[in-house]
Steps between C-alpha positions, in 0.01 A plus 500: 500500500571370847755243384719752322831579663632851494864561438669616818530875540854636517661512842718793616826333399353401159462863389812602315716730707292499820620318809719549804815688402352658186574866431166670424351841429169592662261655246145635514220299339136563423413190703561642846782483746697762688626802307877542549690820426765478226443127421762369747734206439558229758570131557237235578589359843194287585151401392249769592278296728136400481349808342214408270455674168171420331382150581700236689686266266430707190755702310866564540719504812387757749789705634868512590699678771742742338802657673613835361861622499388844619182607683200553270172689530148463368357768271287629789813560712498199733834350587788459505484124439800268485279197418148460369256232391426563132248335268673278245323677213685820600844339477709510183829307491806719447809364331804572712784675322841342551749728672819550301824602661688793354 
């Protein structure tokens, strides 16, 4: 019992697609978090700070700071926001589409 070692929980950069520079879409979840209008897309620019979700040291990475290419609003009309701290469970990696020249 007490001698058993747990495998380390994933760190922010261990989750596929999440980390500084990642293009992400902000989605609503049943597990809480801010409600954003139109599921905006942005780029992760920094870790989200020391916000605790659940119990300290348990679960997945907490949050990331996301910069949006255009101002975004919450579903209750607050905003506009150019950056926001978003729970990691609300972030879905977006594959960037290569630009082709005509």
